[in-house]
């Protein structure tokens, strides 16, 4: 049985972490095009929590439903930056925050990290992991060859 505790990150949402008061290293999870409501980012957060991290699945996209994030464009990246800063200051956090993005979330993580570094923003990510599948080019192979 996993001993995982859900804690509310005020103004942002649910975090998952180990029992106890911590502090714990934190990870912000950024979902792919399946959307925040599909549950995959929460599942990933529970797995990180089982290994000693305070994990927050951030629903950065707008629109969509339980199986699709909808159009992932014109996303306010400053909201993600604010959530990361709130996670860093959260009482259960060690003040170390990593970004973990999958697919479109990987793009979002890299963009956020690059913009914060370029603009010399305070509170930049301590680590970034971006997992994106390789593009598949339809029709790249001609069946006649």
Short mmCIF file of N, CA and C in Angstrom, two decimals:
data_model
loop_
_atom_site.label_atom_id
_atom_site.label_comp_id
_atom_site.label_asym_id
_atom_site.label_seq_id
_atom_site.Cartn_x
_atom_site.Cartn_y
_atom_site.Cartn_z
N UNK A 1 0.84 -1.18 0.00
CA UNK A 1 0.00 0.00 0.00
C UNK A 1 0.88 1.24 0.00
N UNK A 2 0.54 2.21 -0.85
CA UNK A 2 1.28 3.45 -0.91
C UNK A 2 0.75 4.42 0.14
N UNK A 3 1.64 5.09 0.80
CA UNK A 3 1.26 6.12 1.76
C UNK A 3 1.49 7.47 1.11
N UNK A 4 0.49 7.94 0.40
CA UNK A 4 0.56 9.20 -0.33
C UNK A 4 -0.42 10.18 0.29
N UNK A 5 0.01 11.42 0.44
CA UNK A 5 -0.84 12.45 1.02
C UNK A 5 -1.14 13.50 -0.05
N UNK A 6 -2.43 13.83 -0.17
CA UNK A 6 -2.83 14.94 -1.05
C UNK A 6 -2.85 16.21 -0.23
N UNK A 7 -2.21 17.25 -0.77
CA UNK A 7 -2.19 18.56 -0.11
C UNK A 7 -2.56 19.61 -1.15
N UNK A 8 -3.30 20.61 -0.73
CA UNK A 8 -3.72 21.67 -1.64
C UNK A 8 -2.64 22.73 -1.76
N UNK A 9 -2.21 23.00 -2.98
CA UNK A 9 -1.34 24.13 -3.27
C UNK A 9 -2.28 25.30 -3.54
N UNK A 10 -2.40 26.23 -2.57
CA UNK A 10 -3.40 27.30 -2.68
C UNK A 10 -3.37 28.01 -4.04
N UNK A 11 -4.54 28.21 -4.61
CA UNK A 11 -4.79 28.87 -5.87
C UNK A 11 -4.40 28.05 -7.10
N UNK A 12 -3.88 26.83 -6.90
CA UNK A 12 -3.44 26.05 -8.05
C UNK A 12 -4.03 24.65 -8.11
N UNK A 13 -4.01 23.89 -7.05
CA UNK A 13 -4.58 22.55 -7.11
C UNK A 13 -3.91 21.56 -6.19
N UNK A 14 -4.12 20.31 -6.49
CA UNK A 14 -3.67 19.21 -5.64
C UNK A 14 -2.22 18.84 -5.89
N UNK A 15 -1.51 18.62 -4.79
CA UNK A 15 -0.18 18.02 -4.87
C UNK A 15 -0.28 16.63 -4.25
N UNK A 16 0.68 15.80 -4.58
CA UNK A 16 0.78 14.46 -4.01
C UNK A 16 2.18 14.33 -3.43
N UNK A 17 2.26 13.81 -2.22
CA UNK A 17 3.58 13.67 -1.61
C UNK A 17 3.61 12.58 -0.57
N UNK A 18 4.80 12.32 -0.05
CA UNK A 18 4.94 11.32 1.01
C UNK A 18 4.28 11.81 2.30
N UNK A 19 4.07 10.90 3.22
CA UNK A 19 3.56 11.29 4.53
C UNK A 19 4.65 12.07 5.26
N UNK A 20 4.26 12.77 6.27
CA UNK A 20 5.22 13.57 7.04
C UNK A 20 5.17 15.03 6.61
N UNK A 21 5.96 15.82 7.31
CA UNK A 21 5.94 17.25 7.05
C UNK A 21 7.01 17.72 6.07
N UNK A 22 7.90 16.80 5.69
CA UNK A 22 8.93 17.17 4.73
C UNK A 22 10.01 18.00 5.37
N UNK A 23 10.64 18.84 4.62
CA UNK A 23 10.29 19.21 3.26
C UNK A 23 10.77 18.19 2.24
N UNK A 24 10.12 18.22 1.05
CA UNK A 24 10.40 17.28 -0.02
C UNK A 24 10.81 18.03 -1.29
N UNK A 25 11.68 17.46 -2.10
CA UNK A 25 11.96 18.08 -3.40
C UNK A 25 10.68 18.02 -4.24
N UNK A 26 10.42 19.05 -5.01
CA UNK A 26 9.15 19.16 -5.73
C UNK A 26 9.33 18.99 -7.24
N UNK A 27 8.29 18.46 -7.86
CA UNK A 27 8.24 18.29 -9.31
C UNK A 27 6.91 18.80 -9.82
N UNK A 28 6.96 19.66 -10.83
CA UNK A 28 5.75 20.09 -11.51
C UNK A 28 5.61 19.25 -12.78
N UNK A 29 4.46 18.60 -12.92
CA UNK A 29 4.21 17.72 -14.06
C UNK A 29 3.33 18.45 -15.06
N UNK A 30 3.78 18.46 -16.31
CA UNK A 30 3.04 19.13 -17.39
C UNK A 30 2.54 18.07 -18.36
N UNK A 31 1.23 18.00 -18.52
CA UNK A 31 0.56 16.97 -19.32
C UNK A 31 0.81 17.13 -20.82
N UNK A 32 0.52 16.06 -21.54
CA UNK A 32 0.58 16.09 -22.99
C UNK A 32 -0.77 16.48 -23.57
N UNK A 33 -0.96 16.20 -24.85
CA UNK A 33 -2.19 16.63 -25.52
C UNK A 33 -3.43 15.86 -25.05
N UNK A 34 -3.23 14.86 -24.18
CA UNK A 34 -4.39 14.16 -23.62
C UNK A 34 -5.16 15.04 -22.66
N UNK A 35 -4.54 16.08 -22.17
CA UNK A 35 -5.22 17.03 -21.30
C UNK A 35 -5.07 16.72 -19.83
N UNK A 36 -5.33 17.71 -19.04
CA UNK A 36 -5.18 17.58 -17.59
C UNK A 36 -6.24 16.70 -16.97
N UNK A 37 -7.41 16.62 -17.58
CA UNK A 37 -8.52 15.88 -16.99
C UNK A 37 -8.45 14.38 -17.25
N UNK A 38 -7.52 13.94 -18.08
CA UNK A 38 -7.45 12.51 -18.39
C UNK A 38 -6.97 11.69 -17.20
N UNK A 39 -6.25 12.31 -16.29
CA UNK A 39 -5.77 11.60 -15.11
C UNK A 39 -4.34 11.12 -15.20
N UNK A 40 -3.74 11.12 -16.40
CA UNK A 40 -2.38 10.61 -16.54
C UNK A 40 -1.37 11.40 -15.74
N UNK A 41 -1.49 12.72 -15.72
CA UNK A 41 -0.51 13.51 -14.96
C UNK A 41 -0.68 13.30 -13.46
N UNK A 42 -1.90 13.02 -13.01
CA UNK A 42 -2.11 12.71 -11.58
C UNK A 42 -1.52 11.35 -11.24
N UNK A 43 -1.64 10.38 -12.15
CA UNK A 43 -1.04 9.07 -11.96
C UNK A 43 0.48 9.20 -11.85
N UNK A 44 1.05 9.99 -12.73
CA UNK A 44 2.50 10.21 -12.70
C UNK A 44 2.91 10.89 -11.41
N UNK A 45 2.09 11.83 -10.94
CA UNK A 45 2.38 12.52 -9.68
C UNK A 45 2.41 11.55 -8.51
N UNK A 46 1.48 10.61 -8.49
CA UNK A 46 1.44 9.61 -7.42
C UNK A 46 2.70 8.75 -7.45
N UNK A 47 3.17 8.40 -8.64
CA UNK A 47 4.40 7.61 -8.76
C UNK A 47 5.61 8.38 -8.22
N UNK A 48 5.70 9.65 -8.56
CA UNK A 48 6.79 10.47 -8.01
C UNK A 48 6.67 10.58 -6.49
N UNK A 49 5.45 10.74 -5.98
CA UNK A 49 5.23 10.85 -4.54
C UNK A 49 5.67 9.58 -3.83
N UNK A 50 5.43 8.44 -4.45
CA UNK A 50 5.83 7.16 -3.85
C UNK A 50 7.34 7.04 -3.73
N UNK A 51 8.07 7.88 -4.47
CA UNK A 51 9.53 7.87 -4.42
C UNK A 51 10.10 9.08 -3.68
N UNK A 52 9.27 9.74 -2.88
CA UNK A 52 9.76 10.79 -2.00
C UNK A 52 9.66 12.21 -2.50
N UNK A 53 8.97 12.43 -3.62
CA UNK A 53 8.83 13.79 -4.16
C UNK A 53 7.47 14.38 -3.83
N UNK A 54 7.41 15.67 -3.76
CA UNK A 54 6.16 16.42 -3.71
C UNK A 54 5.84 16.74 -5.16
N UNK A 55 4.78 16.17 -5.70
CA UNK A 55 4.47 16.29 -7.12
C UNK A 55 3.17 17.05 -7.35
N UNK A 56 3.24 17.98 -8.30
CA UNK A 56 2.07 18.79 -8.62
C UNK A 56 1.77 18.69 -10.12
N UNK A 57 0.64 18.07 -10.50
CA UNK A 57 0.24 18.02 -11.91
C UNK A 57 -0.45 19.34 -12.29
N UNK A 58 0.23 20.16 -13.08
CA UNK A 58 -0.29 21.49 -13.42
C UNK A 58 -1.12 21.44 -14.70
N UNK A 59 -2.40 21.83 -14.62
CA UNK A 59 -3.26 21.84 -15.80
C UNK A 59 -3.08 23.13 -16.60
N UNK A 60 -2.06 23.19 -17.44
CA UNK A 60 -1.70 24.44 -18.09
C UNK A 60 -2.55 24.80 -19.30
N UNK A 61 -3.18 23.81 -19.94
CA UNK A 61 -3.92 24.12 -21.17
C UNK A 61 -5.36 24.50 -20.87
N UNK A 62 -5.98 25.11 -21.85
CA UNK A 62 -7.37 25.51 -21.72
C UNK A 62 -8.20 24.67 -22.68
N UNK A 63 -9.45 24.51 -22.37
CA UNK A 63 -10.34 23.76 -23.25
C UNK A 63 -10.15 22.27 -23.12
N UNK A 64 -10.79 21.55 -24.01
CA UNK A 64 -10.64 20.10 -24.03
C UNK A 64 -11.61 19.41 -23.09
N UNK A 65 -11.44 18.12 -23.00
CA UNK A 65 -12.27 17.30 -22.13
C UNK A 65 -11.40 16.23 -21.49
N UNK A 66 -12.01 15.18 -21.01
CA UNK A 66 -11.25 14.16 -20.30
C UNK A 66 -10.25 13.42 -21.19
N UNK A 67 -10.40 13.49 -22.49
CA UNK A 67 -9.49 12.73 -23.36
C UNK A 67 -8.70 13.63 -24.30
N UNK A 68 -8.93 14.92 -24.26
CA UNK A 68 -8.25 15.79 -25.21
C UNK A 68 -8.10 17.17 -24.59
N UNK A 69 -6.91 17.70 -24.63
CA UNK A 69 -6.65 19.01 -24.04
C UNK A 69 -7.22 20.13 -24.88
N UNK A 70 -7.72 19.81 -26.05
CA UNK A 70 -8.17 20.85 -26.95
C UNK A 70 -6.96 21.49 -27.60
N UNK A 71 -7.17 22.61 -28.22
CA UNK A 71 -6.07 23.30 -28.89
C UNK A 71 -5.07 23.80 -27.84
N UNK A 72 -3.84 23.36 -27.98
CA UNK A 72 -2.81 23.82 -27.06
C UNK A 72 -2.04 24.93 -27.77
N UNK A 73 -2.63 26.09 -27.75
CA UNK A 73 -1.98 27.28 -28.33
C UNK A 73 -2.46 28.47 -27.52
N UNK A 74 -1.69 29.52 -27.58
CA UNK A 74 -2.01 30.72 -26.81
C UNK A 74 -2.19 30.41 -25.33
N UNK A 75 -1.32 29.56 -24.82
CA UNK A 75 -1.37 29.17 -23.41
C UNK A 75 -0.60 30.21 -22.60
N UNK A 76 -1.20 30.76 -21.55
CA UNK A 76 -0.50 31.76 -20.73
C UNK A 76 0.62 31.12 -19.91
N UNK A 77 1.84 31.22 -20.42
CA UNK A 77 2.97 30.56 -19.76
C UNK A 77 3.29 31.22 -18.42
N UNK A 78 2.87 32.48 -18.25
CA UNK A 78 3.13 33.14 -16.97
C UNK A 78 2.36 32.47 -15.83
N UNK A 79 1.23 31.84 -16.13
CA UNK A 79 0.48 31.11 -15.10
C UNK A 79 1.27 29.89 -14.63
N UNK A 80 1.95 29.23 -15.55
CA UNK A 80 2.80 28.09 -15.19
C UNK A 80 3.98 28.58 -14.35
N UNK A 81 4.54 29.71 -14.71
CA UNK A 81 5.64 30.29 -13.92
C UNK A 81 5.17 30.60 -12.50
N UNK A 82 3.98 31.18 -12.37
CA UNK A 82 3.44 31.50 -11.05
C UNK A 82 3.22 30.23 -10.23
N UNK A 83 2.72 29.17 -10.87
CA UNK A 83 2.51 27.91 -10.17
C UNK A 83 3.83 27.31 -9.70
N UNK A 84 4.86 27.42 -10.54
CA UNK A 84 6.16 26.87 -10.16
C UNK A 84 6.74 27.65 -8.97
N UNK A 85 6.57 28.96 -8.98
CA UNK A 85 7.05 29.77 -7.86
C UNK A 85 6.28 29.45 -6.58
N UNK A 86 4.96 29.23 -6.71
CA UNK A 86 4.14 28.86 -5.55
C UNK A 86 4.57 27.50 -5.01
N UNK A 87 4.88 26.56 -5.90
CA UNK A 87 5.34 25.23 -5.48
C UNK A 87 6.69 25.34 -4.76
N UNK A 88 7.55 26.21 -5.25
CA UNK A 88 8.86 26.43 -4.61
C UNK A 88 8.70 26.97 -3.19
N UNK A 89 7.72 27.82 -2.98
CA UNK A 89 7.48 28.44 -1.67
C UNK A 89 6.55 27.64 -0.77
N UNK A 90 5.97 26.57 -1.29
CA UNK A 90 5.03 25.73 -0.53
C UNK A 90 5.73 25.18 0.70
N UNK A 91 5.05 25.18 1.82
CA UNK A 91 5.65 24.79 3.09
C UNK A 91 6.21 23.37 3.12
N UNK A 92 5.74 22.50 2.23
CA UNK A 92 6.22 21.11 2.21
C UNK A 92 7.36 20.90 1.21
N UNK A 93 7.75 21.96 0.52
CA UNK A 93 8.79 21.89 -0.50
C UNK A 93 10.15 22.28 0.07
N UNK A 94 11.20 21.65 -0.47
CA UNK A 94 12.57 22.01 -0.09
C UNK A 94 13.01 23.30 -0.78
N UNK A 95 12.16 23.89 -1.58
CA UNK A 95 12.44 25.05 -2.42
C UNK A 95 13.21 24.66 -3.67
N UNK A 96 13.34 23.37 -3.93
CA UNK A 96 13.92 22.86 -5.18
C UNK A 96 12.76 22.34 -6.01
N UNK A 97 12.66 22.81 -7.26
CA UNK A 97 11.56 22.40 -8.14
C UNK A 97 12.10 21.98 -9.50
N UNK A 98 11.66 20.81 -9.93
CA UNK A 98 11.97 20.34 -11.26
C UNK A 98 10.72 20.36 -12.12
N UNK A 99 10.92 20.48 -13.42
CA UNK A 99 9.82 20.41 -14.38
C UNK A 99 9.89 19.06 -15.09
N UNK A 100 8.75 18.40 -15.21
CA UNK A 100 8.67 17.12 -15.90
C UNK A 100 7.52 17.21 -16.89
N UNK A 101 7.86 17.31 -18.17
CA UNK A 101 6.84 17.44 -19.19
C UNK A 101 6.83 16.26 -20.13
N UNK A 102 5.64 15.83 -20.51
CA UNK A 102 5.48 14.71 -21.43
C UNK A 102 4.80 15.23 -22.69
N UNK A 103 5.35 14.90 -23.85
CA UNK A 103 4.80 15.26 -25.14
C UNK A 103 4.65 16.79 -25.22
N UNK A 104 3.44 17.31 -25.41
CA UNK A 104 3.28 18.76 -25.49
C UNK A 104 3.70 19.43 -24.19
N UNK A 105 3.57 18.72 -23.08
CA UNK A 105 4.05 19.24 -21.80
C UNK A 105 5.56 19.37 -21.78
N UNK A 106 6.26 18.50 -22.52
CA UNK A 106 7.71 18.62 -22.65
C UNK A 106 8.08 19.91 -23.36
N UNK A 107 7.34 20.24 -24.40
CA UNK A 107 7.56 21.50 -25.10
C UNK A 107 7.31 22.68 -24.16
N UNK A 108 6.25 22.59 -23.39
CA UNK A 108 5.89 23.64 -22.45
C UNK A 108 6.99 23.82 -21.40
N UNK A 109 7.52 22.71 -20.89
CA UNK A 109 8.59 22.76 -19.89
C UNK A 109 9.84 23.42 -20.47
N UNK A 110 10.23 23.03 -21.68
CA UNK A 110 11.42 23.61 -22.30
C UNK A 110 11.23 25.09 -22.60
N UNK A 111 10.05 25.46 -23.07
CA UNK A 111 9.78 26.86 -23.35
C UNK A 111 9.85 27.70 -22.07
N UNK A 112 9.22 27.22 -21.01
CA UNK A 112 9.24 27.94 -19.74
C UNK A 112 10.67 28.10 -19.24
N UNK A 113 11.44 27.01 -19.26
CA UNK A 113 12.82 27.06 -18.77
C UNK A 113 13.67 28.02 -19.62
N UNK A 114 13.49 27.97 -20.93
CA UNK A 114 14.27 28.84 -21.82
C UNK A 114 13.90 30.32 -21.62
N UNK A 115 12.62 30.61 -21.52
CA UNK A 115 12.19 32.00 -21.33
C UNK A 115 12.67 32.55 -19.98
N UNK A 116 12.56 31.74 -18.94
CA UNK A 116 13.00 32.20 -17.62
C UNK A 116 14.51 32.43 -17.60
N UNK A 117 15.27 31.57 -18.28
CA UNK A 117 16.73 31.73 -18.33
C UNK A 117 17.10 32.96 -19.16
N UNK A 118 16.44 33.14 -20.30
CA UNK A 118 16.71 34.28 -21.17
C UNK A 118 16.43 35.59 -20.47
N UNK A 119 15.36 35.63 -19.71
CA UNK A 119 14.95 36.86 -19.02
C UNK A 119 15.53 36.97 -17.62
N UNK A 120 16.42 36.04 -17.25
CA UNK A 120 17.06 36.02 -15.93
C UNK A 120 16.04 36.13 -14.80
N UNK A 121 14.95 35.37 -14.93
CA UNK A 121 13.90 35.38 -13.91
C UNK A 121 14.36 34.63 -12.67
N UNK A 122 13.88 35.09 -11.53
CA UNK A 122 14.14 34.37 -10.29
C UNK A 122 13.29 33.11 -10.25
N UNK A 123 13.79 32.10 -9.54
CA UNK A 123 13.01 30.88 -9.33
C UNK A 123 13.02 29.93 -10.50
N UNK A 124 14.06 29.96 -11.33
CA UNK A 124 14.15 29.04 -12.46
C UNK A 124 14.15 27.59 -11.98
N UNK A 125 13.75 26.70 -12.85
CA UNK A 125 13.70 25.28 -12.51
C UNK A 125 15.09 24.77 -12.17
N UNK A 126 15.15 23.91 -11.16
CA UNK A 126 16.41 23.29 -10.77
C UNK A 126 16.77 22.12 -11.68
N UNK A 127 15.78 21.57 -12.36
CA UNK A 127 15.98 20.47 -13.30
C UNK A 127 14.81 20.47 -14.28
N UNK A 128 15.07 20.00 -15.50
CA UNK A 128 14.02 19.90 -16.51
C UNK A 128 14.14 18.55 -17.20
N UNK A 129 13.03 17.83 -17.27
CA UNK A 129 12.97 16.58 -18.04
C UNK A 129 11.83 16.73 -19.03
N UNK A 130 12.15 16.59 -20.30
CA UNK A 130 11.15 16.73 -21.36
C UNK A 130 11.12 15.44 -22.16
N UNK A 131 10.01 14.71 -22.03
CA UNK A 131 9.84 13.45 -22.74
C UNK A 131 8.85 13.65 -23.87
N UNK A 132 9.35 13.64 -25.09
CA UNK A 132 8.47 13.82 -26.25
C UNK A 132 8.71 12.69 -27.24
N UNK A 133 7.64 12.16 -27.80
CA UNK A 133 7.82 11.12 -28.81
C UNK A 133 8.37 11.73 -30.09
N UNK A 134 9.07 10.93 -30.85
CA UNK A 134 9.58 11.39 -32.15
C UNK A 134 8.40 11.63 -33.08
N UNK A 135 8.54 12.62 -33.95
CA UNK A 135 7.48 12.88 -34.93
C UNK A 135 7.42 11.73 -35.91
N UNK A 136 6.23 11.41 -36.31
CA UNK A 136 6.03 10.39 -37.34
C UNK A 136 5.51 11.11 -38.56
N UNK A 137 6.25 11.00 -39.64
CA UNK A 137 5.86 11.67 -40.87
C UNK A 137 5.01 10.70 -41.69
N UNK A 138 3.74 11.02 -41.81
CA UNK A 138 2.85 10.16 -42.58
C UNK A 138 3.21 10.24 -44.05
N UNK A 139 3.25 9.11 -44.69
CA UNK A 139 3.55 9.08 -46.12
C UNK A 139 5.03 9.27 -46.43
N UNK A 140 5.87 9.18 -45.42
CA UNK A 140 7.30 9.38 -45.65
C UNK A 140 7.89 8.24 -46.47
N UNK A 141 7.28 7.08 -46.36
CA UNK A 141 7.77 5.94 -47.12
C UNK A 141 6.78 5.63 -48.24
N UNK A 142 7.28 5.62 -49.43
CA UNK A 142 6.43 5.35 -50.59
C UNK A 142 6.34 3.84 -50.75
N UNK A 143 5.15 3.30 -50.74
CA UNK A 143 4.94 1.85 -50.85
C UNK A 143 5.40 1.30 -52.19
N UNK A 144 5.56 2.16 -53.21
CA UNK A 144 5.96 1.70 -54.53
C UNK A 144 7.45 1.41 -54.60
N UNK A 145 8.25 1.93 -53.70
CA UNK A 145 9.70 1.73 -53.76
C UNK A 145 10.08 0.36 -53.30
#
